[in-house]
Short mmCIF file of C-alpha atoms in Angstrom, two decimals:
data_model
loop_
_atom_site.label_atom_id
_atom_site.label_comp_id
_atom_site.label_asym_id
_atom_site.label_seq_id
_atom_site.Cartn_x
_atom_site.Cartn_y
_atom_site.Cartn_z
CA MET S 1 3.61 25.77 -38.69
CA ARG S 2 3.67 28.78 -40.93
CA SER S 3 7.32 29.47 -40.29
CA THR S 4 8.13 25.84 -41.18
CA LEU S 5 6.20 26.32 -44.40
CA ILE S 6 8.17 29.44 -45.29
CA ARG S 7 11.40 27.75 -44.32
CA TYR S 8 10.86 24.80 -46.61
CA THR S 9 9.36 26.71 -49.55
CA PRO S 10 12.62 26.46 -51.54
CA LEU S 11 12.34 22.67 -51.52
CA LEU S 12 8.77 22.96 -52.73
CA LEU S 13 9.93 25.34 -55.47
CA LEU S 14 12.56 22.82 -56.56
CA ALA S 15 9.91 20.10 -56.73
CA VAL S 16 7.66 22.33 -58.86
CA ALA S 17 10.59 23.23 -61.10
CA TRP S 18 11.35 19.53 -61.53
CA GLU S 19 7.75 18.77 -62.47
CA LEU S 20 7.56 21.67 -64.94
CA THR S 21 10.93 20.93 -66.57
CA ALA S 22 9.86 17.36 -67.16
CA ARG S 23 6.30 18.18 -68.25
CA LEU S 24 7.39 20.89 -70.68
CA GLU S 25 9.90 18.42 -72.20
CA LEU S 26 12.82 20.78 -71.61
CA VAL S 27 14.91 17.64 -71.09
CA SER S 28 14.14 14.17 -72.34
CA SER S 29 11.61 12.40 -70.12
CA SER S 30 13.90 9.40 -69.67
CA ALA S 31 16.61 11.61 -68.20
CA LEU S 32 14.15 13.31 -65.86
CA PRO S 33 10.73 11.72 -65.44
CA PRO S 34 8.14 14.07 -63.88
CA LEU S 35 7.99 14.02 -60.08
CA THR S 36 4.37 12.82 -60.10
CA THR S 37 5.36 9.82 -62.22
CA VAL S 38 8.17 9.09 -59.80
CA ILE S 39 5.75 9.25 -56.87
CA SER S 40 3.34 6.82 -58.49
CA ALA S 41 6.26 4.52 -59.32
CA TRP S 42 7.21 4.71 -55.64
CA LEU S 43 3.70 3.69 -54.62
CA ASP S 44 3.84 0.76 -57.06
CA LEU S 45 7.16 -0.40 -55.61
CA LEU S 46 5.73 -0.10 -52.12
CA MET S 47 2.63 -2.12 -53.03
CA SER S 48 4.60 -4.86 -54.77
CA GLY S 49 6.69 -5.27 -51.61
CA GLU S 50 9.99 -4.86 -53.48
CA LEU S 51 10.83 -1.66 -51.68
CA ILE S 52 10.13 -3.08 -48.24
CA ALA S 53 11.95 -6.38 -48.82
CA ASN S 54 15.09 -4.72 -50.21
CA GLY S 55 14.89 -1.92 -47.67
CA ALA S 56 14.79 -4.43 -44.80
CA VAL S 57 17.89 -6.19 -46.16
CA SER S 58 19.76 -2.89 -46.51
CA LEU S 59 18.76 -1.61 -43.09
CA TYR S 60 19.78 -4.89 -41.46
CA ARG S 61 23.23 -4.68 -43.05
CA GLY S 62 23.65 -1.04 -42.18
CA ALA S 63 22.45 -1.42 -38.60
CA ALA S 64 24.58 -4.51 -37.90
CA GLY S 65 27.79 -2.96 -39.24
CA PHE S 66 27.11 0.39 -37.61
CA CYS S 67 26.32 -1.03 -34.15
CA LEU S 68 29.41 -3.24 -34.20
CA ALA S 69 31.53 -0.27 -35.25
CA CYS S 70 30.14 1.91 -32.44
CA LEU S 71 30.75 -0.75 -29.82
CA VAL S 72 34.29 -1.67 -30.86
CA GLY S 73 35.21 1.91 -31.76
CA THR S 74 34.14 3.26 -28.36
CA VAL S 75 36.05 0.58 -26.46
CA LEU S 76 39.19 1.12 -28.54
CA GLY S 77 39.05 4.91 -28.26
CA ILE S 78 38.60 4.92 -24.49
CA ALA S 79 41.29 2.27 -24.06
CA MET S 80 43.64 4.46 -26.10
CA ALA S 81 42.97 7.44 -23.86
CA TRP S 82 43.19 5.39 -20.65
CA TRP S 83 46.32 3.23 -21.15
CA ARG S 84 49.47 4.67 -22.66
CA PRO S 85 50.72 1.34 -24.17
CA VAL S 86 47.45 0.88 -26.05
CA HIS S 87 47.79 4.39 -27.37
CA VAL S 88 51.38 3.90 -28.48
CA PHE S 89 50.47 0.68 -30.20
CA LEU S 90 47.19 1.70 -31.83
CA SER S 91 47.54 5.38 -32.69
CA PRO S 92 49.91 4.87 -35.65
CA LEU S 93 47.55 2.21 -37.01
CA VAL S 94 44.59 4.53 -36.62
CA GLU S 95 46.57 7.36 -38.20
CA ALA S 96 47.56 5.17 -41.14
CA PHE S 97 44.11 3.76 -41.83
CA TYR S 98 41.91 6.74 -41.02
CA PRO S 99 42.62 8.63 -44.29
CA MET S 100 42.23 5.51 -46.40
CA PRO S 101 39.35 5.85 -48.86
CA LYS S 102 37.06 3.16 -47.48
CA SER S 103 35.45 2.28 -50.79
CA ALA S 104 38.75 0.59 -51.70
CA LEU S 105 37.80 -2.16 -49.25
CA ILE S 106 34.74 -3.25 -51.24
CA PRO S 107 36.53 -5.82 -53.46
CA VAL S 108 38.45 -7.24 -50.49
CA THR S 109 35.38 -7.76 -48.34
CA VAL S 110 33.84 -9.54 -51.32
CA ILE S 111 36.90 -11.80 -51.64
CA TRP S 112 36.66 -12.64 -47.95
CA LEU S 113 32.93 -12.99 -47.39
CA GLY S 114 31.27 -13.26 -50.78
CA PHE S 115 28.33 -11.35 -52.24
CA GLY S 116 25.93 -11.60 -49.31
CA ASP S 117 25.28 -9.73 -46.08
CA GLY S 118 28.64 -10.55 -44.51
CA SER S 119 30.76 -8.47 -46.87
CA LYS S 120 28.54 -5.40 -46.49
CA ILE S 121 28.50 -5.66 -42.71
CA LEU S 122 32.28 -6.05 -42.59
CA LEU S 123 32.77 -3.07 -44.91
CA ILE S 124 30.51 -0.82 -42.85
CA PHE S 125 32.11 -2.03 -39.63
CA LEU S 126 35.63 -1.31 -40.88
CA GLY S 127 34.67 2.01 -42.42
CA CYS S 128 32.70 3.37 -39.45
CA MET S 129 34.93 2.15 -36.64
CA LEU S 130 37.71 4.74 -36.92
CA PRO S 131 35.59 7.92 -36.73
CA VAL S 132 34.00 6.52 -33.54
CA THR S 133 37.42 5.55 -32.15
CA ILE S 134 38.82 9.02 -32.76
CA GLY S 135 35.75 10.69 -31.25
CA ALA S 136 35.92 8.51 -28.15
CA PHE S 137 39.68 9.05 -27.82
CA ASN S 138 39.53 12.84 -28.14
CA GLY S 139 36.56 12.99 -25.78
CA ALA S 140 38.01 10.73 -23.12
CA ARG S 141 41.46 12.26 -23.00
CA SER S 142 40.12 15.77 -22.62
CA SER S 143 38.07 14.87 -19.57
CA ASP S 144 38.68 17.32 -16.76
CA GLN S 145 41.58 16.12 -14.61
CA VAL S 146 40.11 17.85 -11.52
CA LEU S 147 36.96 15.76 -11.83
CA VAL S 148 38.99 12.57 -12.12
CA TRP S 149 41.06 13.51 -9.06
CA SER S 150 37.98 14.43 -7.03
CA ALA S 151 36.34 11.14 -7.86
CA ARG S 152 39.51 9.24 -6.94
CA SER S 153 39.89 11.12 -3.66
CA MET S 154 36.31 10.32 -2.77
CA GLY S 155 37.17 6.68 -3.06
CA ALA S 156 36.04 5.74 -6.53
CA GLY S 157 37.89 2.84 -8.10
CA ARG S 158 39.38 3.08 -11.57
CA LEU S 159 36.37 1.37 -13.13
CA ARG S 160 33.95 3.70 -11.35
CA VAL S 161 35.94 6.73 -12.57
CA LEU S 162 35.86 5.33 -16.09
CA LEU S 163 32.11 4.77 -16.08
CA ASP S 164 30.97 7.80 -14.08
CA VAL S 165 33.47 10.51 -15.04
CA VAL S 166 35.41 9.70 -18.19
CA LEU S 167 32.58 8.21 -20.22
CA PRO S 168 30.08 11.04 -19.64
CA SER S 169 32.69 13.70 -20.32
CA ALA S 170 33.69 11.91 -23.52
CA LEU S 171 30.09 11.75 -24.66
CA PRO S 172 29.83 14.95 -26.74
CA GLU S 173 32.89 14.16 -28.88
CA LEU S 174 31.98 10.50 -28.98
CA LEU S 175 28.48 11.22 -30.27
CA ASN S 176 29.90 13.55 -32.91
CA GLY S 177 32.11 10.71 -34.09
CA VAL S 178 29.11 8.39 -34.14
CA ARG S 179 27.20 10.91 -36.24
CA THR S 180 30.01 11.01 -38.81
CA ALA S 181 29.98 7.23 -38.79
CA LEU S 182 26.22 7.17 -39.36
CA ALA S 183 26.51 9.28 -42.52
CA LEU S 184 29.45 7.17 -43.67
CA SER S 185 27.52 3.94 -43.09
CA PHE S 186 24.85 5.01 -45.57
CA ILE S 187 27.48 5.98 -48.16
CA LEU S 188 29.27 2.64 -47.78
CA LEU S 189 26.00 0.69 -47.79
CA VAL S 190 24.80 2.23 -51.05
CA THR S 191 28.17 2.06 -52.79
CA SER S 192 28.79 -1.56 -51.91
CA GLU S 193 25.26 -2.57 -52.89
CA LEU S 194 25.50 -0.69 -56.17
CA ILE S 195 28.76 -2.39 -57.09
CA VAL S 196 28.30 -5.95 -55.86
CA ALA S 197 25.10 -7.33 -54.38
CA ARG S 198 22.09 -9.44 -55.19
CA GLU S 199 19.57 -7.57 -53.06
CA GLY S 200 19.26 -4.35 -51.15
CA LEU S 201 18.22 -0.84 -52.10
CA GLY S 202 21.51 -0.02 -53.82
CA ASN S 203 21.21 -3.12 -55.93
CA LEU S 204 17.60 -2.24 -56.76
CA ILE S 205 18.76 1.17 -58.01
CA GLY S 206 21.40 -0.38 -60.22
CA TYR S 207 19.01 -3.02 -61.54
CA LEU S 208 16.24 -0.56 -62.39
CA GLY S 209 18.74 1.81 -64.02
CA ALA S 210 20.22 -0.96 -66.16
CA ASN S 211 16.71 -1.91 -67.29
CA GLY S 212 15.91 1.63 -68.28
CA SER S 213 12.99 1.99 -65.86
CA TYR S 214 14.04 5.40 -64.74
CA ALA S 215 10.97 6.55 -62.82
CA PRO S 216 11.21 3.67 -60.29
CA MET S 217 14.97 4.21 -60.16
CA TYR S 218 14.43 7.83 -59.14
CA ALA S 219 11.90 6.63 -56.58
CA VAL S 220 14.41 4.31 -54.92
CA VAL S 221 17.20 6.92 -55.06
CA LEU S 222 14.95 9.40 -53.27
CA THR S 223 13.97 6.74 -50.73
CA VAL S 224 17.61 6.05 -49.88
CA ALA S 225 18.33 9.77 -49.64
CA PHE S 226 15.35 10.22 -47.35
CA LEU S 227 16.39 7.30 -45.12
CA GLY S 228 19.85 8.82 -44.69
CA PHE S 229 18.33 12.18 -43.85
CA ALA S 230 15.82 10.71 -41.40
CA ALA S 231 18.49 8.64 -39.64
CA ASP S 232 20.63 11.74 -39.16
CA ARG S 233 17.71 13.79 -37.81
CA LEU S 234 16.71 11.04 -35.39
CA PHE S 235 20.25 10.74 -34.17
CA GLN S 236 20.45 14.49 -33.71
CA LEU S 237 17.31 14.37 -31.55
CA TYR S 238 18.81 11.57 -29.48
CA MET S 239 22.07 13.51 -29.18
CA ASN S 240 20.36 16.67 -27.96
CA ARG S 241 18.48 14.67 -25.38
CA GLN S 242 21.59 12.83 -24.19
CA LEU S 243 23.57 16.04 -23.92
CA ALA S 244 20.80 18.10 -22.32
CA TRP S 245 22.72 18.08 -19.01
CA ARG S 246 25.46 20.14 -20.62
CA ALA S 247 23.17 23.17 -20.65
CA MET N 1 82.84 36.47 -10.92
CA SER N 2 83.53 35.89 -14.56
CA GLU N 3 85.22 32.61 -13.76
CA ALA N 4 82.18 31.48 -11.85
CA ARG N 5 79.97 32.33 -14.77
CA ASP N 6 82.21 30.41 -17.13
CA MET N 7 82.01 27.41 -14.87
CA SER N 8 78.29 27.49 -14.77
CA ASP N 9 78.16 27.87 -18.55
CA VAL N 10 80.36 24.83 -19.00
CA GLN N 11 78.27 22.90 -16.54
CA ALA N 12 75.11 23.94 -18.29
CA ALA N 13 76.55 22.92 -21.66
CA ARG N 14 77.54 19.53 -20.30
CA LEU N 15 74.18 19.03 -18.70
CA GLY N 16 72.51 20.17 -21.90
CA ALA N 17 74.46 17.68 -23.97
CA GLY N 18 73.45 14.87 -21.64
CA SER N 19 69.79 15.74 -21.65
CA VAL N 20 69.77 16.25 -25.41
CA LEU N 21 71.24 12.78 -25.80
CA ARG N 22 68.71 11.35 -23.40
CA ARG N 23 65.89 13.18 -25.11
CA THR N 24 67.00 11.90 -28.53
CA ALA N 25 67.17 8.36 -27.21
CA ARG N 26 63.74 8.69 -25.67
CA ALA N 27 62.28 10.18 -28.88
CA PHE N 28 63.88 7.35 -30.84
CA GLY N 29 62.43 4.81 -28.45
CA TRP N 30 58.95 6.24 -28.73
CA GLY N 31 59.34 6.51 -32.51
CA LEU N 32 60.25 2.82 -32.62
CA ALA N 33 57.29 1.99 -30.39
CA HIS N 34 55.09 3.95 -32.76
CA MET N 35 56.36 1.99 -35.74
CA LEU N 36 55.80 -1.24 -33.83
CA GLY N 37 52.06 -1.41 -34.47
CA ILE N 38 52.36 -1.07 -38.23
CA LEU N 39 55.41 -3.34 -38.43
CA MET N 40 53.67 -6.04 -36.42
CA LEU N 41 50.61 -5.79 -38.63
CA LEU N 42 52.70 -6.23 -41.79
CA ILE N 43 54.82 -9.05 -40.36
CA GLY N 44 51.69 -10.73 -39.02
CA TRP N 45 50.10 -10.48 -42.46
CA GLU N 46 53.16 -12.00 -44.15
CA VAL N 47 53.53 -14.83 -41.62
CA PHE N 48 49.83 -15.62 -41.49
CA ALA N 49 49.58 -15.77 -45.29
CA ARG N 50 52.69 -17.97 -45.52
CA THR N 51 51.45 -20.51 -42.96
CA GLY N 52 48.82 -21.59 -45.45
CA ALA N 53 45.97 -21.23 -42.95
CA VAL N 54 44.10 -19.39 -45.71
CA THR N 55 44.48 -19.73 -49.45
CA MET N 56 46.57 -17.34 -51.55
CA PHE N 57 43.31 -16.12 -53.01
CA ILE N 58 41.90 -15.00 -49.66
CA LEU N 59 45.12 -13.38 -48.49
CA PRO N 60 48.24 -13.21 -50.65
CA PRO N 61 51.46 -12.57 -48.67
CA PHE N 62 52.45 -8.94 -48.26
CA SER N 63 55.70 -9.50 -50.17
CA ALA N 64 53.76 -10.84 -53.17
CA VAL N 65 51.49 -7.80 -53.04
CA LEU N 66 54.50 -5.47 -52.92
CA GLU N 67 55.97 -7.27 -55.93
CA ARG N 68 52.73 -6.62 -57.75
CA VAL N 69 52.79 -2.92 -56.80
CA TRP N 70 56.39 -2.77 -58.07
CA ALA N 71 55.38 -4.45 -61.34
CA ASP N 72 52.55 -1.94 -61.76
CA ALA N 73 54.98 0.90 -61.12
CA VAL N 74 57.55 -0.37 -63.61
CA GLY N 75 54.90 -1.10 -66.22
CA GLY N 76 53.58 2.45 -65.86
CA ASP N 77 49.98 1.45 -65.07
CA LEU N 78 50.32 2.62 -61.49
CA TRP N 79 51.27 6.16 -62.52
CA LEU N 80 48.53 6.45 -65.13
CA ASN N 81 45.85 5.14 -62.76
CA THR N 82 47.05 7.25 -59.85
CA ALA N 83 47.24 10.38 -61.98
CA LEU N 84 43.69 9.84 -63.28
CA THR N 85 42.23 9.16 -59.83
CA ILE N 86 43.99 12.16 -58.31
CA TYR N 87 42.91 14.34 -61.23
CA ARG N 88 39.26 13.35 -60.83
CA ALA N 89 39.29 13.69 -57.06
CA PHE N 90 41.01 17.06 -57.13
CA ALA N 91 39.03 18.51 -60.02
CA GLY N 92 35.82 17.62 -58.20
CA PHE N 93 37.28 18.86 -54.93
CA ALA N 94 38.26 22.19 -56.48
CA ILE N 95 34.89 22.72 -58.17
CA GLY N 96 32.89 21.64 -55.12
CA GLY N 97 35.17 23.65 -52.84
CA ILE N 98 34.94 26.89 -54.79
CA VAL N 99 31.20 26.65 -55.40
CA GLY N 100 30.68 25.66 -51.76
CA LEU N 101 32.72 28.64 -50.59
CA LEU N 102 30.71 31.01 -52.78
CA ILE N 103 27.36 29.58 -51.64
CA GLY N 104 28.55 29.74 -48.05
CA VAL N 105 29.50 33.41 -48.37
CA ALA N 106 26.19 34.12 -50.11
CA ILE N 107 24.24 32.45 -47.30
CA TRP N 108 26.15 34.48 -44.75
CA ARG N 109 25.84 37.83 -46.55
CA ASN N 110 22.47 37.69 -48.25
CA ARG N 111 19.06 37.02 -46.73
CA VAL N 112 17.45 35.74 -49.93
CA ALA N 113 20.33 33.35 -50.54
CA ARG N 114 20.01 32.14 -46.96
CA TRP N 115 16.28 31.60 -47.37
CA PHE N 116 16.82 29.64 -50.56
CA PHE N 117 19.91 27.55 -49.78
CA ASP N 118 19.53 26.89 -46.06
CA PRO N 119 16.84 24.18 -46.26
CA ILE N 120 18.50 22.64 -49.31
CA ILE N 121 21.83 22.37 -47.53
CA SER N 122 20.40 21.17 -44.23
CA VAL N 123 18.29 18.51 -45.94
CA GLY N 124 20.95 17.58 -48.48
CA PHE N 125 23.94 17.35 -46.14
CA PRO N 126 23.00 14.15 -44.32
CA MET N 127 21.74 12.41 -47.48
CA PRO N 128 23.91 9.72 -49.05
CA LYS N 129 24.37 11.56 -52.33
CA VAL N 130 26.27 8.67 -53.86
CA ALA N 131 22.85 7.10 -54.41
CA PHE N 132 22.40 9.66 -57.18
CA LEU N 133 25.26 8.13 -59.16
CA PRO N 134 22.99 6.26 -61.62
CA VAL N 135 21.11 9.51 -62.24
CA ILE N 136 24.37 11.31 -62.90
CA ILE N 137 25.52 8.56 -65.24
CA LEU N 138 22.20 8.96 -67.04
CA TRP N 139 22.86 12.66 -67.52
CA PHE N 140 26.60 12.89 -68.11
CA GLY N 141 27.64 9.44 -69.36
CA VAL N 142 30.32 7.23 -67.86
CA PHE N 143 33.40 9.37 -68.44
CA ASP N 144 35.27 11.98 -66.43
CA THR N 145 32.42 14.51 -66.38
CA SER N 146 30.12 12.33 -64.30
CA LYS N 147 32.90 11.19 -61.95
CA ILE N 148 34.00 14.75 -61.30
CA THR N 149 30.39 15.92 -60.89
CA MET N 150 29.73 13.22 -58.31
CA VAL N 151 32.83 14.24 -56.34
CA ALA N 152 31.93 17.93 -56.55
CA ILE N 153 28.40 17.32 -55.23
CA GLU N 154 29.68 15.38 -52.22
CA VAL N 155 32.36 17.98 -51.47
CA LEU N 156 29.97 20.92 -51.73
CA PHE N 157 27.95 20.33 -48.57
CA PRO N 158 30.64 20.12 -45.87
CA VAL N 159 32.36 23.18 -47.37
CA VAL N 160 29.16 25.27 -47.38
CA THR N 161 28.36 24.36 -43.77
CA ALA N 162 31.90 25.08 -42.59
CA THR N 163 32.05 28.41 -44.45
CA VAL N 164 28.80 29.66 -42.93
CA LEU N 165 29.82 28.54 -39.43
CA GLY N 166 33.27 30.05 -39.89
CA PHE N 167 32.05 33.51 -40.91
CA GLN N 168 29.30 33.55 -38.29
CA GLY N 169 31.82 32.62 -35.63
CA VAL N 170 34.11 35.63 -36.10
CA GLY N 171 33.95 37.64 -32.89
CA HIS N 172 32.03 40.92 -32.95
CA GLU N 173 34.70 42.63 -30.87
CA LEU N 174 37.23 42.07 -33.64
CA ILE N 175 34.96 43.57 -36.27
CA TRP N 176 33.94 46.51 -34.09
CA SER N 177 37.56 47.25 -33.18
CA ALA N 178 38.60 47.18 -36.83
CA ARG N 179 35.73 49.51 -37.75
CA SER N 180 36.34 51.89 -34.89
CA MET N 181 39.95 52.16 -36.02
CA GLY N 182 38.68 53.29 -39.40
CA ALA N 183 38.84 50.14 -41.51
CA LYS N 184 36.64 50.17 -44.60
CA GLU N 185 34.11 47.36 -45.16
CA ARG N 186 36.41 45.84 -47.77
CA GLU N 187 39.36 45.83 -45.42
CA VAL N 188 37.26 44.34 -42.63
CA LEU N 189 36.20 41.57 -44.99
CA TRP N 190 39.67 40.70 -46.24
CA GLN N 191 41.75 41.38 -43.16
CA VAL N 192 39.43 40.41 -40.30
CA MET N 193 36.54 38.24 -41.46
CA LEU N 194 38.42 35.98 -43.86
CA PRO N 195 41.38 35.18 -41.57
CA GLY N 196 38.94 34.73 -38.68
CA ALA N 197 36.83 32.25 -40.61
CA LEU N 198 39.77 30.43 -42.19
CA PRO N 199 40.37 27.75 -39.52
CA GLN N 200 36.76 26.59 -39.69
CA ILE N 201 36.72 26.72 -43.50
CA PHE N 202 39.88 24.67 -43.56
CA THR N 203 38.28 22.10 -41.30
CA GLY N 204 35.51 21.85 -43.89
CA PHE N 205 38.08 21.24 -46.62
CA GLN N 206 39.78 18.64 -44.46
CA VAL N 207 36.50 16.82 -43.95
CA ALA N 208 35.75 17.02 -47.67
CA LEU N 209 39.09 15.78 -48.98
CA PRO N 210 38.86 12.12 -47.84
CA ILE N 211 35.24 12.14 -49.03
CA ALA N 212 36.46 13.30 -52.45
CA LEU N 213 38.83 10.34 -52.63
CA ILE N 214 36.18 7.87 -51.42
CA VAL N 215 33.71 9.07 -54.02
CA ALA N 216 36.26 9.24 -56.86
CA ILE N 217 37.31 5.64 -56.23
CA PHE N 218 33.72 4.49 -55.85
CA ALA N 219 32.73 6.19 -59.11
CA GLU N 220 35.64 4.54 -60.89
CA MET N 221 34.60 1.18 -59.48
CA ALA N 222 31.03 1.63 -60.60
CA MET N 223 31.85 2.88 -64.11
CA GLY N 224 35.06 1.00 -64.89
CA GLY N 225 37.82 2.29 -67.12
CA TYR N 226 41.23 3.53 -66.02
CA GLY N 227 41.93 4.80 -62.52
CA LEU N 228 42.79 3.04 -59.28
CA GLY N 229 39.18 2.07 -58.55
CA GLY N 230 38.64 0.74 -62.06
CA ALA N 231 41.87 -1.26 -61.94
CA MET N 232 40.85 -2.81 -58.61
CA MET N 233 37.42 -3.72 -59.90
CA GLN N 234 38.92 -5.33 -62.97
CA ALA N 235 41.33 -7.34 -60.83
CA SER N 236 38.39 -8.42 -58.70
CA ARG N 237 36.40 -9.56 -61.76
CA TYR N 238 39.31 -11.75 -62.92
CA ALA N 239 39.64 -13.15 -59.38
CA ASP N 240 43.13 -11.65 -59.29
CA SER N 241 43.34 -11.14 -55.56
CA ARG N 242 46.95 -9.93 -55.67
CA GLY N 243 45.79 -7.11 -57.90
CA VAL N 244 43.01 -6.26 -55.44
CA PHE N 245 45.38 -6.14 -52.46
CA ALA N 246 47.92 -4.16 -54.49
CA GLY N 247 45.14 -1.67 -55.18
CA ILE N 248 44.38 -1.39 -51.45
CA VAL N 249 48.03 -0.75 -50.61
CA GLU N 250 48.30 1.88 -53.35
CA ILE N 251 45.07 3.60 -52.39
CA ALA N 252 45.93 3.57 -48.68
CA ALA N 253 49.32 5.13 -49.42
CA ILE N 254 47.79 7.84 -51.59
CA GLY N 255 45.06 8.59 -49.07
CA TYR N 256 47.66 8.93 -46.33
CA CYS N 257 49.88 11.27 -48.39
CA VAL N 258 47.00 13.48 -49.49
CA VAL N 259 45.58 13.88 -45.99
CA LYS N 260 49.04 14.59 -44.52
CA LEU N 261 49.70 17.14 -47.25
CA MET N 262 46.44 18.87 -46.42
CA SER N 263 47.22 19.09 -42.72
CA TYR N 264 50.69 20.44 -43.59
CA VAL N 265 49.12 23.13 -45.77
CA ARG N 266 46.78 23.96 -42.91
CA TYR N 267 49.70 24.24 -40.51
CA ARG N 268 51.59 26.58 -42.86
CA LEU N 269 48.58 28.75 -43.65
CA LEU N 270 47.40 29.01 -40.06
CA ILE N 271 50.80 29.29 -38.42
CA TRP N 272 49.73 32.60 -36.84
CA HIS N 273 46.74 30.92 -35.20
CA PRO N 274 47.01 29.61 -31.61
CA GLU N 275 45.95 26.16 -32.82
CA ALA N 276 49.30 25.75 -34.60
CA LEU N 277 50.92 25.36 -31.16
CA ALA N 278 48.46 22.76 -29.94
CA PRO N 279 49.45 19.11 -30.26
CA SER N 280 47.79 17.45 -33.21
CA THR N 281 44.90 15.12 -32.53
CA ILE N 282 45.56 12.26 -34.92
#
């Protein structure tokens, strides 16, 4: 408890510095409203239900796109490692699209699916799929050949080998890819909602900022930042638990 | 004796020629197979758009998009927008990279710096910092300063993490050997620690570079003005879908070149490292 307190003191110091800078009017209060004002604005947003309604929309979009990306990305990556023709066919495509700055896809997804949920889900799916694919591919192809041979010699079919040997040995790299994708999904969610959307947390930020209500805007920005942080920490916990067998 | 050797040499040369030919043919075949995926995608795009199954607005044919890219290039807009986007991405990348490197070294060397920065970095890294864009616009306006600041902030975190991990990962044996052979602290730092940490630091840069491009283009989209992102957003507002797809093609090409360039630089800089021999993983 005490060590945690000491560890996170710098964050506390930053919060105090924020409060003091704003209270002493070192910068204009519209550019940096005091932290306490931001917190009360956050409580107001929570009470009015705006935060929860928009947050639910955003989380739905993020979760749908992210889950689809994980599913399809894993299948593609393992197929690439398992069958040479798939690899020959897909790897140049992956190589060509992986470095593409994904935010460029925002206008296209809007052209295809409009301003609603569909375009956000498609964007997150497209953006998050390739990191998962690459993680699954690198994990699956580096699985220990001796283990594969032993399993085969003990009479396991190809499917059994895939599920019981290749998949578990691919797991560490795969989960790393998924973690990258998780961070990316939040970035893409916020950017697409800030640029084109009618609801969602990103849209709420843009709307409040355009109206000049800066304290609530800060509150929503901090909420989004916290959600991204919490998602990553939860995933890390899950990852450690899944990989506990690796000792 | 010498005749026999000559014979075997000739035979070897003949064999060599055959296998070289075969190897070239095989490499060519695989190269073609590798191109196949991309070619099929482009041809499929063109054919699908021409069949009229979807409107020109939803998916203009690839040839029409290429025409548009060509028109942009001739008109000069393409070069101006590309130069601006690259300038913003790289300025932010350089600032974030250098500051990140310095903070990383400080965390590694200094206990107070570690105490102060460690929680900030570990809490800040997983946050979607793009959400702070409106705040940054509020502080720095809508011009280059805020775009570059946004890029620098996003680049900072992966570089700091990679730098700390890189320096901490240098083997103790290497340092002890250097010291026992009489190297001064300075020499240990520059000749052992830095080269030892370089692969990891470079990985940090390689993670940060695509992020820099993503954020630069996003910032341009959100704030408008010149630049590839701004041009795309404008095309999208005027429902000019050819312009939007031209933007995607341009941005994809630039992203590809920049990332390839970076991995080439890595290969040249780390050519002494065992990893340079390993096959590349995408």
